[in-house]
Short mmCIF file of C-alpha atoms in Angstrom, two decimals:
data_model
loop_
_atom_site.label_atom_id
_atom_site.label_comp_id
_atom_site.label_asym_id
_atom_site.label_seq_id
_atom_site.Cartn_x
_atom_site.Cartn_y
_atom_site.Cartn_z
CA MET A 289 7.36 -18.07 -23.11
CA HIS A 290 7.52 -14.52 -24.47
CA GLY A 291 11.20 -13.96 -25.33
CA LEU A 292 10.93 -10.16 -25.56
CA ALA A 293 9.06 -9.97 -22.26
CA PHE A 294 11.69 -12.16 -20.63
CA PHE A 295 14.44 -9.87 -21.99
CA LEU A 296 12.71 -6.75 -20.62
CA PHE A 297 12.20 -8.53 -17.31
CA LEU A 298 15.94 -9.13 -17.13
CA ILE A 299 16.64 -5.44 -17.90
CA ILE A 300 14.31 -4.36 -15.07
CA VAL A 301 15.91 -6.79 -12.63
CA ALA A 302 19.42 -5.74 -13.69
CA LEU A 303 18.56 -2.04 -13.29
CA THR A 304 17.13 -2.53 -9.82
CA LEU A 305 20.09 -4.63 -8.72
CA VAL A 306 22.50 -1.92 -9.95
CA ILE A 307 20.53 0.63 -7.89
CA THR A 308 20.76 -1.70 -4.89
CA TYR A 309 24.50 -2.12 -5.34
CA PHE A 310 25.20 1.62 -5.29
CA ALA A 311 22.71 2.17 -2.47
CA SER A 312 24.41 -0.52 -0.37
CA LYS A 313 27.57 1.61 -0.35
CA ARG A 314 25.57 4.41 1.31
CA THR A 315 23.76 2.20 3.83
CA ARG A 316 25.99 1.87 6.88
CA THR A 317 23.90 3.26 9.74
CA THR A 318 20.37 2.66 10.99
CA SER A 319 19.35 6.15 9.85
CA GLU A 320 20.54 5.35 6.32
CA PHE A 321 18.85 1.94 6.39
CA TYR A 322 15.46 3.12 7.71
CA THR A 323 15.15 6.61 6.16
CA ALA A 324 17.97 7.13 3.61
CA ASP A 325 19.34 9.55 6.21
CA SER A 326 16.41 11.93 5.44
CA SER A 327 18.26 13.03 2.30
CA LEU A 328 15.49 12.94 -0.34
CA THR A 329 14.08 16.16 -1.82
CA GLY A 330 10.37 16.92 -2.05
CA TRP A 331 10.01 15.89 -5.70
CA GLN A 332 12.12 12.75 -5.21
CA ASN A 333 10.03 11.64 -2.25
CA GLY A 334 6.83 12.59 -4.11
CA LEU A 335 7.81 10.30 -6.98
CA ALA A 336 8.80 7.58 -4.52
CA ILE A 337 5.47 7.89 -2.66
CA ALA A 338 3.63 7.62 -5.98
CA GLY A 339 5.78 4.64 -6.92
CA ASP A 340 5.08 3.03 -3.57
CA TYR A 341 1.34 3.73 -3.75
CA MET A 342 0.57 2.85 -7.39
CA SER A 343 0.79 -0.85 -6.71
CA ALA A 344 -0.28 -4.03 -8.45
CA ALA A 345 -3.75 -3.26 -7.13
CA SER A 346 -3.76 0.00 -9.08
CA PHE A 347 -2.24 -1.15 -12.34
CA LEU A 348 -3.45 -4.73 -12.57
CA GLY A 349 -6.40 -4.94 -10.18
CA ILE A 350 -8.26 -1.72 -10.98
CA ALA A 351 -7.91 -2.14 -14.76
CA GLY A 352 -9.36 -5.64 -14.44
CA MET A 353 -12.06 -4.53 -12.02
CA ILE A 354 -13.26 -1.76 -14.35
CA ALA A 355 -13.13 -4.09 -17.36
CA LEU A 356 -15.24 -6.74 -15.62
CA ALA A 357 -17.50 -4.73 -13.31
CA GLY A 358 -17.62 -1.30 -14.96
CA PHE A 359 -18.45 1.66 -12.74
CA ASP A 360 -17.93 -0.25 -9.49
CA GLY A 361 -14.27 -0.82 -10.36
CA PHE A 362 -13.70 2.93 -10.54
CA PHE A 363 -14.60 3.26 -6.86
CA TYR A 364 -11.06 2.10 -6.14
CA SER A 365 -9.52 4.86 -8.26
CA ILE A 366 -11.64 7.52 -6.54
CA GLY A 367 -10.93 6.24 -3.05
CA PHE A 368 -7.18 5.85 -3.57
CA LEU A 369 -6.91 9.44 -4.85
CA VAL A 370 -9.14 11.22 -2.32
CA ALA A 371 -7.22 9.48 0.46
CA TYR A 372 -4.29 11.81 -0.07
CA LEU A 373 -6.30 14.78 1.17
CA VAL A 374 -6.46 13.05 4.56
CA VAL A 375 -2.73 12.36 4.42
CA LEU A 376 -1.91 15.95 3.42
CA TYR A 377 -4.06 17.80 5.95
CA ILE A 378 -3.93 15.52 8.98
CA VAL A 379 -0.97 13.13 8.99
CA ALA A 380 2.08 14.19 6.97
CA GLU A 381 3.53 17.08 8.97
CA PRO A 382 2.76 15.88 12.53
CA LEU A 383 4.17 12.46 11.69
CA ARG A 384 7.41 13.95 10.33
CA ASN A 385 7.76 16.32 13.28
CA LEU A 386 7.11 13.72 15.98
CA GLY A 387 8.59 10.54 14.53
CA LYS A 388 12.04 9.30 13.62
CA TYR A 389 11.92 5.95 11.82
CA THR A 390 8.46 4.38 12.30
CA MET A 391 4.84 5.23 13.12
CA ALA A 392 5.41 3.82 16.61
CA ASP A 393 7.99 6.58 17.18
CA MET A 394 5.27 9.15 16.70
CA ILE A 395 2.95 7.46 19.23
CA ALA A 396 5.86 6.96 21.63
CA ALA A 397 6.61 10.69 21.48
CA ARG A 398 3.54 11.10 23.67
CA PHE A 399 3.28 7.71 25.40
CA SER A 400 6.52 6.22 26.75
CA ASP A 401 4.87 2.90 27.75
CA LYS A 402 6.60 0.06 25.86
CA LYS A 403 3.26 -1.73 25.41
CA VAL A 404 2.06 1.11 23.20
CA ARG A 405 5.15 0.88 21.00
CA GLY A 406 4.84 -2.91 20.86
CA VAL A 407 1.20 -2.89 19.75
CA ALA A 408 1.90 -0.16 17.17
CA ALA A 409 4.72 -2.31 15.76
CA LEU A 410 2.41 -5.35 15.68
CA ASN A 411 -0.11 -3.35 13.64
CA THR A 412 2.60 -2.27 11.21
CA ILE A 413 3.76 -5.83 10.62
CA ALA A 414 0.21 -7.18 10.21
CA ILE A 415 -0.84 -4.48 7.72
CA SER A 416 2.38 -4.74 5.74
CA ILE A 417 2.02 -8.50 5.33
CA PHE A 418 -1.65 -8.18 4.37
CA TYR A 419 -0.76 -5.64 1.68
CA MET A 420 2.21 -7.67 0.49
CA ILE A 421 0.06 -10.72 -0.19
CA ALA A 422 -1.81 -8.72 -2.85
CA GLN A 423 1.41 -7.71 -4.57
CA LEU A 424 2.76 -11.25 -4.60
CA VAL A 425 -0.52 -12.58 -6.00
CA GLY A 426 -0.27 -10.06 -8.84
CA ALA A 427 3.38 -10.97 -9.44
CA GLY A 428 2.66 -14.68 -9.52
CA GLY A 429 -0.14 -14.30 -12.06
CA LEU A 430 1.88 -11.95 -14.24
CA ILE A 431 5.02 -14.08 -14.47
CA LYS A 432 2.96 -17.23 -15.00
CA LEU A 433 1.16 -15.59 -17.93
CA LEU A 434 4.33 -14.21 -19.52
CA LEU A 435 6.96 -16.80 -18.93
CA GLY A 436 4.96 -19.95 -18.27
CA ILE A 437 6.59 -20.34 -14.86
CA ASP A 438 4.45 -21.99 -12.20
CA TYR A 439 2.71 -19.60 -9.78
CA ILE A 440 4.69 -20.90 -6.80
CA TYR A 441 8.06 -20.27 -8.43
CA SER A 442 6.89 -16.88 -9.70
CA VAL A 443 6.08 -15.76 -6.16
CA LEU A 444 9.44 -17.08 -4.97
CA ILE A 445 11.31 -15.07 -7.62
CA VAL A 446 9.68 -11.82 -6.51
CA GLY A 447 10.14 -12.71 -2.85
CA ILE A 448 13.88 -13.24 -3.27
CA LEU A 449 14.35 -10.00 -5.21
CA MET A 450 12.42 -7.85 -2.73
CA THR A 451 14.47 -9.30 0.12
CA VAL A 452 17.73 -8.48 -1.67
CA TYR A 453 16.71 -4.83 -2.20
CA VAL A 454 15.93 -4.27 1.46
CA VAL A 455 18.67 -6.35 3.06
CA PHE A 456 21.47 -4.74 1.06
CA GLY A 457 20.16 -1.34 -0.03
CA GLY A 458 17.72 -0.31 2.70
CA MET A 459 15.58 2.79 2.15
CA MET A 460 17.93 4.35 -0.41
CA ALA A 461 17.63 1.40 -2.79
CA THR A 462 13.91 1.07 -2.12
CA SER A 463 13.29 4.76 -2.83
CA TRP A 464 15.15 4.84 -6.15
CA VAL A 465 13.54 1.60 -7.31
CA GLN A 466 10.19 3.26 -6.55
CA ILE A 467 11.16 6.46 -8.42
CA VAL A 468 12.24 4.53 -11.53
CA LYS A 469 9.10 2.43 -11.36
CA ALA A 470 6.83 5.50 -11.03
CA VAL A 471 8.32 7.02 -14.20
CA LEU A 472 8.02 3.76 -16.16
CA LEU A 473 4.45 3.18 -14.98
CA MET A 474 3.29 6.68 -15.91
CA VAL A 475 4.92 6.39 -19.36
CA GLY A 476 3.38 2.98 -20.00
CA THR A 477 -0.07 3.98 -18.78
CA PHE A 478 -0.02 7.20 -20.80
CA ILE A 479 0.95 5.34 -24.01
CA ILE A 480 -1.86 2.81 -23.64
CA SER A 481 -4.39 5.51 -22.74
CA ILE A 482 -3.54 7.59 -25.81
CA ILE A 483 -3.84 4.55 -28.08
CA VAL A 484 -7.19 3.59 -26.52
CA PHE A 485 -8.50 7.14 -26.83
CA ALA A 486 -7.36 7.27 -30.46
CA LYS A 487 -9.31 4.06 -31.15
CA PHE A 488 -12.42 5.96 -30.05
CA ASP A 489 -11.48 8.94 -32.27
CA PHE A 490 -10.57 10.97 -29.14
CA SER A 491 -14.26 11.14 -28.26
CA LEU A 492 -15.40 10.41 -24.70
CA THR A 493 -18.97 10.12 -25.93
CA LYS A 494 -18.04 7.46 -28.47
CA MET A 495 -15.99 5.57 -25.86
CA PHE A 496 -18.86 5.49 -23.38
CA ASN A 497 -21.34 4.45 -26.05
CA GLU A 498 -19.20 1.60 -27.34
CA VAL A 499 -18.43 0.05 -23.95
CA LYS A 500 -22.17 -0.27 -23.36
CA THR A 501 -22.18 -3.15 -25.83
CA ALA A 502 -18.67 -4.51 -25.21
CA THR A 503 -19.38 -6.67 -22.15
CA PRO A 504 -22.08 -9.09 -20.97
CA LEU A 505 -23.28 -6.34 -18.62
CA GLY A 506 -24.54 -4.24 -21.55
CA GLU A 507 -25.71 -0.74 -20.60
CA ALA A 508 -25.45 -1.69 -16.92
CA PHE A 509 -21.65 -1.52 -17.37
CA LEU A 510 -21.76 2.23 -16.75
CA ASN A 511 -24.04 1.97 -13.71
CA PRO A 512 -23.12 1.20 -10.10
CA GLY A 513 -24.22 -2.07 -8.50
CA ASN A 514 -22.57 -4.63 -10.76
CA LYS A 515 -20.09 -5.79 -8.14
CA PHE A 516 -21.28 -4.14 -4.94
CA LYS A 517 -24.94 -5.06 -4.59
CA ASP A 518 -25.24 -3.83 -1.02
CA PRO A 519 -25.00 -0.03 -0.56
CA LEU A 520 -23.41 -0.63 2.86
CA ASP A 521 -20.64 -2.61 1.17
CA THR A 522 -19.96 0.33 -1.15
CA ILE A 523 -19.81 2.79 1.76
CA SER A 524 -17.60 0.39 3.71
CA LEU A 525 -15.17 0.04 0.82
CA ASN A 526 -14.87 3.79 0.29
CA LEU A 527 -14.37 4.48 4.00
CA ALA A 528 -11.51 1.98 4.03
CA LEU A 529 -9.90 3.42 0.90
CA ILE A 530 -10.17 7.08 1.89
CA LEU A 531 -9.11 6.68 5.52
CA GLY A 532 -6.76 3.71 5.15
CA THR A 533 -3.90 5.46 3.34
CA ALA A 534 -3.24 7.63 6.40
CA GLY A 535 -2.57 4.45 8.37
CA LEU A 536 -0.48 2.47 5.86
CA PRO A 537 2.98 1.89 7.37
CA HIS A 538 4.89 1.79 4.07
CA ILE A 539 3.45 5.21 3.13
CA LEU A 540 3.95 6.74 6.58
CA ILE A 541 7.66 5.86 6.78
CA ARG A 542 8.24 7.78 3.54
CA PHE A 543 7.78 11.06 5.43
CA PHE A 544 10.93 10.30 7.44
CA THR A 545 13.05 10.27 4.27
CA VAL A 546 12.94 14.09 3.95
CA LYS A 547 14.63 16.68 6.15
CA ASP A 548 11.58 18.47 7.59
CA ALA A 549 7.79 18.84 7.67
CA PRO A 550 7.50 21.47 4.87
CA THR A 551 9.40 19.11 2.55
CA ALA A 552 7.09 16.28 3.63
CA ARG A 553 4.11 18.44 2.67
CA LYS A 554 5.65 19.26 -0.70
CA SER A 555 6.27 15.59 -1.36
CA VAL A 556 2.58 14.81 -0.71
CA VAL A 557 1.54 17.53 -3.18
CA HIS A 558 3.87 16.14 -5.87
CA ALA A 559 2.63 12.60 -5.18
CA THR A 560 -1.04 13.66 -5.34
CA TRP A 561 -0.63 15.18 -8.80
CA ILE A 562 1.10 12.09 -10.15
CA ILE A 563 -1.37 9.72 -8.51
CA GLY A 564 -4.35 11.81 -9.66
CA ILE A 565 -3.29 11.70 -13.31
CA PHE A 566 -2.65 7.98 -13.09
CA TYR A 567 -6.06 7.13 -11.61
CA VAL A 568 -7.87 9.17 -14.24
CA LEU A 569 -6.04 7.11 -16.86
CA THR A 570 -7.27 3.84 -15.29
CA ILE A 571 -10.60 4.58 -16.97
CA PHE A 572 -8.94 4.17 -20.36
CA LEU A 573 -7.22 0.97 -19.23
CA GLY A 574 -10.46 -0.59 -18.01
CA PHE A 575 -12.65 0.57 -20.87
CA GLY A 576 -9.99 -0.36 -23.41
CA ALA A 577 -9.66 -3.87 -21.99
CA ALA A 578 -13.44 -4.32 -22.06
CA ALA A 579 -13.69 -3.15 -25.69
CA PHE A 580 -10.54 -4.57 -27.30
CA VAL A 581 -9.70 -7.65 -25.22
CA GLY A 582 -13.14 -8.85 -24.24
CA TYR A 583 -14.71 -10.26 -21.11
CA ASP A 584 -14.10 -13.93 -21.94
CA LYS A 585 -10.41 -13.53 -22.73
CA ILE A 586 -9.76 -11.48 -19.58
CA VAL A 587 -11.45 -14.08 -17.37
CA ALA A 588 -9.70 -16.94 -19.16
CA ALA A 589 -6.29 -15.40 -18.41
CA ASN A 590 -7.18 -14.72 -14.78
CA PRO A 591 -10.65 -15.11 -13.20
CA ALA A 592 -10.17 -11.96 -11.09
CA GLY A 593 -9.21 -9.85 -14.12
CA ASN A 594 -5.66 -9.11 -12.95
CA MET A 595 -4.16 -9.58 -16.44
CA ALA A 596 -6.45 -7.10 -18.22
CA ALA A 597 -3.80 -4.37 -18.63
CA PRO A 598 -1.08 -6.59 -20.17
CA LEU A 599 -3.66 -8.22 -22.47
CA LEU A 600 -4.85 -4.76 -23.56
CA ALA A 601 -1.25 -3.79 -24.36
CA GLU A 602 -0.92 -6.93 -26.50
CA ALA A 603 -4.17 -6.22 -28.34
CA LEU A 604 -3.14 -2.62 -29.10
CA GLY A 605 0.61 -2.81 -29.66
CA GLY A 606 1.56 -6.42 -30.24
CA ASP A 607 4.38 -8.26 -28.55
CA PHE A 608 6.58 -5.25 -27.83
CA LEU A 609 3.97 -3.19 -25.98
CA PHE A 610 2.79 -6.34 -24.20
CA ALA A 611 6.35 -7.07 -23.07
CA PHE A 612 6.98 -3.46 -22.02
CA ILE A 613 3.77 -3.13 -20.00
CA SER A 614 4.32 -6.51 -18.38
CA ALA A 615 7.86 -5.53 -17.41
CA VAL A 616 6.50 -2.25 -15.98
CA ALA A 617 3.91 -4.20 -13.99
CA PHE A 618 6.73 -6.39 -12.70
CA ALA A 619 8.73 -3.30 -11.68
CA THR A 620 5.58 -1.97 -9.99
CA ILE A 621 5.32 -5.04 -7.82
CA LEU A 622 9.03 -5.12 -6.98
CA ALA A 623 9.00 -1.49 -5.85
CA VAL A 624 5.93 -1.82 -3.64
CA VAL A 625 6.92 -5.09 -1.96
CA ALA A 626 10.35 -3.65 -1.15
CA GLY A 627 8.69 -0.76 0.67
CA LEU A 628 6.41 -3.15 2.54
CA VAL A 629 9.26 -5.40 3.63
CA LEU A 630 11.18 -2.35 4.86
CA SER A 631 8.25 -1.00 6.89
CA ALA A 632 7.65 -4.37 8.58
CA ALA A 633 11.36 -4.99 9.18
CA SER A 634 11.75 -1.48 10.64
CA ALA A 635 8.89 -2.10 13.04
CA PHE A 636 10.44 -5.34 14.24
CA ALA A 637 14.08 -4.23 14.47
CA HIS A 638 13.59 -0.64 15.66
CA ASP A 639 10.50 -1.02 17.84
CA PHE A 640 10.42 -4.63 19.09
CA TYR A 641 14.11 -5.49 19.16
CA SER A 642 15.86 -2.21 19.90
CA HIS A 643 13.35 -0.47 22.19
CA ILE A 644 11.53 -3.37 23.88
CA LEU A 645 13.86 -6.37 23.96
CA ARG A 646 17.12 -4.41 24.27
CA ARG A 647 15.60 -1.43 26.14
CA GLY A 648 17.23 1.04 23.74
CA GLU A 649 20.73 -0.33 24.33
CA ALA A 650 21.27 -2.18 21.01
CA THR A 651 24.28 -1.04 19.03
CA GLU A 652 24.08 0.21 15.42
CA ARG A 653 25.45 -3.10 14.18
CA GLU A 654 22.99 -5.16 16.22
CA GLN A 655 20.03 -3.11 14.92
CA MET A 656 21.20 -3.51 11.34
CA VAL A 657 21.54 -7.29 11.73
CA ALA A 658 18.08 -7.48 13.34
CA ALA A 659 16.53 -5.40 10.54
CA ARG A 660 18.04 -7.59 7.84
CA TRP A 661 16.95 -10.83 9.46
CA ALA A 662 13.48 -9.35 10.00
CA SER A 663 13.35 -8.58 6.27
CA VAL A 664 14.00 -12.24 5.49
CA GLY A 665 11.36 -13.40 7.99
CA VAL A 666 8.67 -11.03 6.70
CA SER A 667 9.35 -12.11 3.12
CA VAL A 668 9.08 -15.82 3.93
CA LEU A 669 5.78 -15.38 5.81
CA SER A 670 4.27 -13.25 3.05
CA ILE A 671 5.23 -15.75 0.36
CA LEU A 672 3.61 -18.61 2.28
CA LEU A 673 0.36 -16.67 2.73
CA ALA A 674 0.31 -15.53 -0.92
CA LEU A 675 0.23 -19.15 -2.08
CA PHE A 676 -3.32 -19.48 -0.65
CA ALA A 677 -4.72 -16.31 -2.26
CA GLN A 678 -3.96 -17.00 -5.93
CA LYS A 679 -7.53 -16.54 -7.22
CA MET A 680 -8.37 -13.31 -5.42
CA ASN A 681 -8.45 -9.90 -7.13
CA VAL A 682 -5.43 -7.89 -6.01
CA ALA A 683 -7.34 -4.60 -5.81
CA PHE A 684 -9.76 -6.22 -3.42
CA LEU A 685 -6.99 -7.72 -1.28
CA VAL A 686 -5.42 -4.29 -0.95
CA SER A 687 -8.74 -2.73 0.05
CA LEU A 688 -8.82 -5.14 3.00
CA ALA A 689 -5.35 -3.96 4.06
CA PHE A 690 -6.67 -0.40 3.87
CA ALA A 691 -9.54 -1.35 6.18
CA VAL A 692 -7.14 -2.77 8.76
CA ALA A 693 -4.92 0.34 8.52
CA ALA A 694 -7.89 2.70 8.92
CA SER A 695 -9.23 0.71 11.88
CA ALA A 696 -6.02 0.06 13.80
CA ASN A 697 -3.70 3.00 13.05
CA LEU A 698 -5.67 6.07 12.03
CA PRO A 699 -7.70 6.44 15.27
CA ILE A 700 -4.51 6.40 17.34
CA ILE A 701 -2.68 8.87 15.09
CA VAL A 702 -5.59 11.33 15.16
CA LEU A 703 -6.27 11.09 18.89
CA THR A 704 -2.57 11.29 19.77
CA ILE A 705 -2.34 14.63 17.99
CA PHE A 706 -5.70 16.20 18.83
CA TRP A 707 -7.14 14.81 22.11
CA ARG A 708 -5.66 16.11 25.37
CA ARG A 709 -7.27 13.45 27.57
CA PHE A 710 -6.09 10.49 25.47
CA ASN A 711 -3.93 8.01 27.46
CA THR A 712 -1.98 4.76 27.09
CA THR A 713 -4.96 2.53 27.91
CA GLY A 714 -6.99 4.15 25.16
CA ALA A 715 -4.13 3.87 22.69
CA ILE A 716 -3.62 0.16 23.32
CA ALA A 717 -7.36 -0.58 23.32
CA GLY A 718 -7.93 1.32 20.07
CA MET A 719 -5.09 -0.39 18.23
CA LEU A 720 -5.94 -3.91 19.37
CA VAL A 721 -9.69 -3.62 18.83
CA GLY A 722 -9.19 -1.97 15.43
CA LEU A 723 -6.73 -4.64 14.30
CA PHE A 724 -8.54 -7.75 15.51
CA SER A 725 -12.05 -6.59 14.66
CA ALA A 726 -10.97 -5.95 11.06
CA LEU A 727 -9.14 -9.28 10.80
CA LEU A 728 -12.01 -11.25 12.36
CA LEU A 729 -14.63 -9.63 10.15
CA VAL A 730 -12.50 -10.37 7.08
CA PHE A 731 -12.16 -14.00 8.19
CA PHE A 732 -15.94 -14.40 8.55
CA SER A 733 -16.72 -12.46 5.35
CA PRO A 734 -17.70 -13.70 1.85
CA ASN A 735 -14.06 -13.38 0.79
CA VAL A 736 -13.13 -16.37 2.92
CA TRP A 737 -16.45 -18.27 3.07
CA ALA A 738 -18.80 -19.11 0.20
CA PRO A 739 -21.43 -21.84 -0.21
CA GLU A 740 -20.08 -22.86 -3.65
CA PRO A 741 -16.68 -24.64 -3.83
CA GLY A 742 -13.92 -22.66 -5.54
CA VAL A 743 -15.53 -19.24 -5.06
CA ALA A 744 -13.69 -18.39 -1.83
CA ILE A 745 -10.98 -19.97 0.31
CA LEU A 746 -13.37 -22.04 2.47
CA VAL A 747 -16.77 -23.59 1.79
CA GLY A 748 -19.59 -22.42 4.05
CA GLU A 749 -21.99 -19.59 4.83
CA PRO A 750 -20.26 -16.30 5.78
CA LEU A 751 -21.25 -14.96 9.20
CA PHE A 752 -20.42 -11.37 8.21
CA LYS A 753 -22.20 -10.39 4.99
CA LEU A 754 -20.14 -7.37 3.92
CA ALA A 755 -17.08 -7.87 1.72
CA ASN A 756 -15.18 -5.02 3.36
CA PRO A 757 -15.24 -4.55 7.17
CA GLY A 758 -14.42 -0.82 7.22
CA ILE A 759 -17.88 0.49 8.10
CA VAL A 760 -17.82 -1.60 11.31
CA SER A 761 -14.14 -1.92 12.23
CA ILE A 762 -13.14 1.75 11.73
CA PRO A 763 -15.76 3.11 14.22
CA LEU A 764 -14.83 0.26 16.58
CA GLY A 765 -11.20 1.42 16.56
CA PHE A 766 -12.21 4.98 17.49
CA ILE A 767 -14.80 3.85 20.06
CA ALA A 768 -12.36 1.47 21.78
CA ALA A 769 -9.73 4.22 22.02
CA ILE A 770 -12.23 6.69 23.49
CA VAL A 771 -13.91 4.23 25.88
CA GLY A 772 -10.55 2.82 26.99
CA THR A 773 -9.40 6.32 27.84
CA LEU A 774 -12.57 7.30 29.69
CA LEU A 775 -12.69 4.08 31.75
CA SER A 776 -9.02 4.11 32.62
CA SER A 777 -7.83 5.39 35.99
CA LYS A 778 -4.63 6.69 34.35
CA LYS A 779 -4.46 10.44 33.98
CA ALA A 780 -3.33 11.98 30.72
CA ASP A 781 -0.21 14.15 30.96
CA SER A 782 -1.47 17.62 29.93
CA LYS A 783 2.03 19.05 29.87
CA LYS A 784 3.12 16.27 27.51
CA PHE A 785 0.15 16.95 25.26
CA ASP A 786 1.05 20.66 25.07
CA GLU A 787 4.58 19.69 24.14
CA ILE A 788 3.33 17.29 21.46
CA LEU A 789 0.96 19.89 20.07
CA VAL A 790 3.77 22.40 19.62
CA LYS A 791 6.17 19.85 18.15
CA ALA A 792 3.57 18.43 15.77
CA ASN A 793 2.78 21.84 14.31
CA THR A 794 6.18 23.53 14.40
CA GLY A 795 8.83 20.82 14.33
CA ILE A 796 10.58 22.34 17.39
CA LYS A 797 12.35 19.45 19.11
CA GLU A 798 13.24 20.97 22.46
CA LEU A 799 10.92 23.30 24.37
CA ALA A 800 12.01 25.75 27.06
CA ASN A 801 10.70 25.05 30.55
#
């Protein structure tokens, strides 16, 4: 057990619990629980978005992926960054203007049918749990490496902490944990990157030349095709990454924490700058791990490469830097899983319980109780699923969540805002087909099935050959929404669409007759 790392872990946990304690005093109403009463400024929400987005997949998974697979690992950095252009220009302002607490609120602003809200909430819960599995896998591997605690107990520790943040502190605690984590992560990543660059005499040419001989891949390290042999798989991955962010529930609910659409736009701009700098620095993390840790040591610590960044910190700065970076990685996971729990709990309590089961008649207290119990339920389910995904790369697991988000949520968001003829049948069809096609294709993919024992979860020949389903499931989501609308006998409400169009672009809540 690393004593210094354990001490820094305790400091991180203590800091986040103090934040939760003070936030709990300001979390009395549903608005405060779900959205921090829309009180965050643009730069605060920008930092929180960055903290929410730069997950274990970014810090642990991408560094390991670049170290082991070279150029192909950097696809994740590119996709995650470019995705924010879609968020900025298509989603952020309409979502803030039309919604209140959840993505389903935005859809319900146009379609009052409870089935639409219910399916939208189902998508939110499914995507949030999928994403959370990746974070818990990263947490389990990290704590096991540092403290020698068994993977199962490591996942339980994180699960309990994330539940505490949400149950007691709501969005206020979650946001400030994410802000603190974003600052720590940027500081830690910048320190490692500078040290790595200094080792190469601050020469990009020297760095690129040296990594050509640092791994078993040789010169192929800098070429595409080491991990993604099929060009379709590469396209599918990038489609999921670029389009998926605009459908991720834990990112979408962040736009409700600010007072208006212009502030939401500002927060996306702040977040994009922070995220952009971070993803550029992942090159130094991956190349540094390949050169100064080595392929064999990275794989020995974790076959998927998830421990590359902490091992690089140890190689460059000894026990202290190792402990600091590991504690930062731990904070990263805590912040992201708290946001995921909150998004799933909000969908259940606000959409399922309050609007569908109680028909909008639930009291403030009843909604708060439902949200807190939902948080516990989501945490328990995610922990159980994470126990079966221990050997999978966390960046890859997250890319699958992106594919589901892009397939099930994005088509409905876009068509709700821009297509006059779109109706409830199309909305339900698009969400269900997008969700289940992505999940089914993942289940039959090489991630779940492999001929050799130990390579995937199950032994057998995969029926779907691509590792990421995005190239198939995303078009299916759009096609199902369009076909469902065209074949339906229900007429779209043109007056309602005009109202939505004005609200989405101006933020005006009540229109004159």
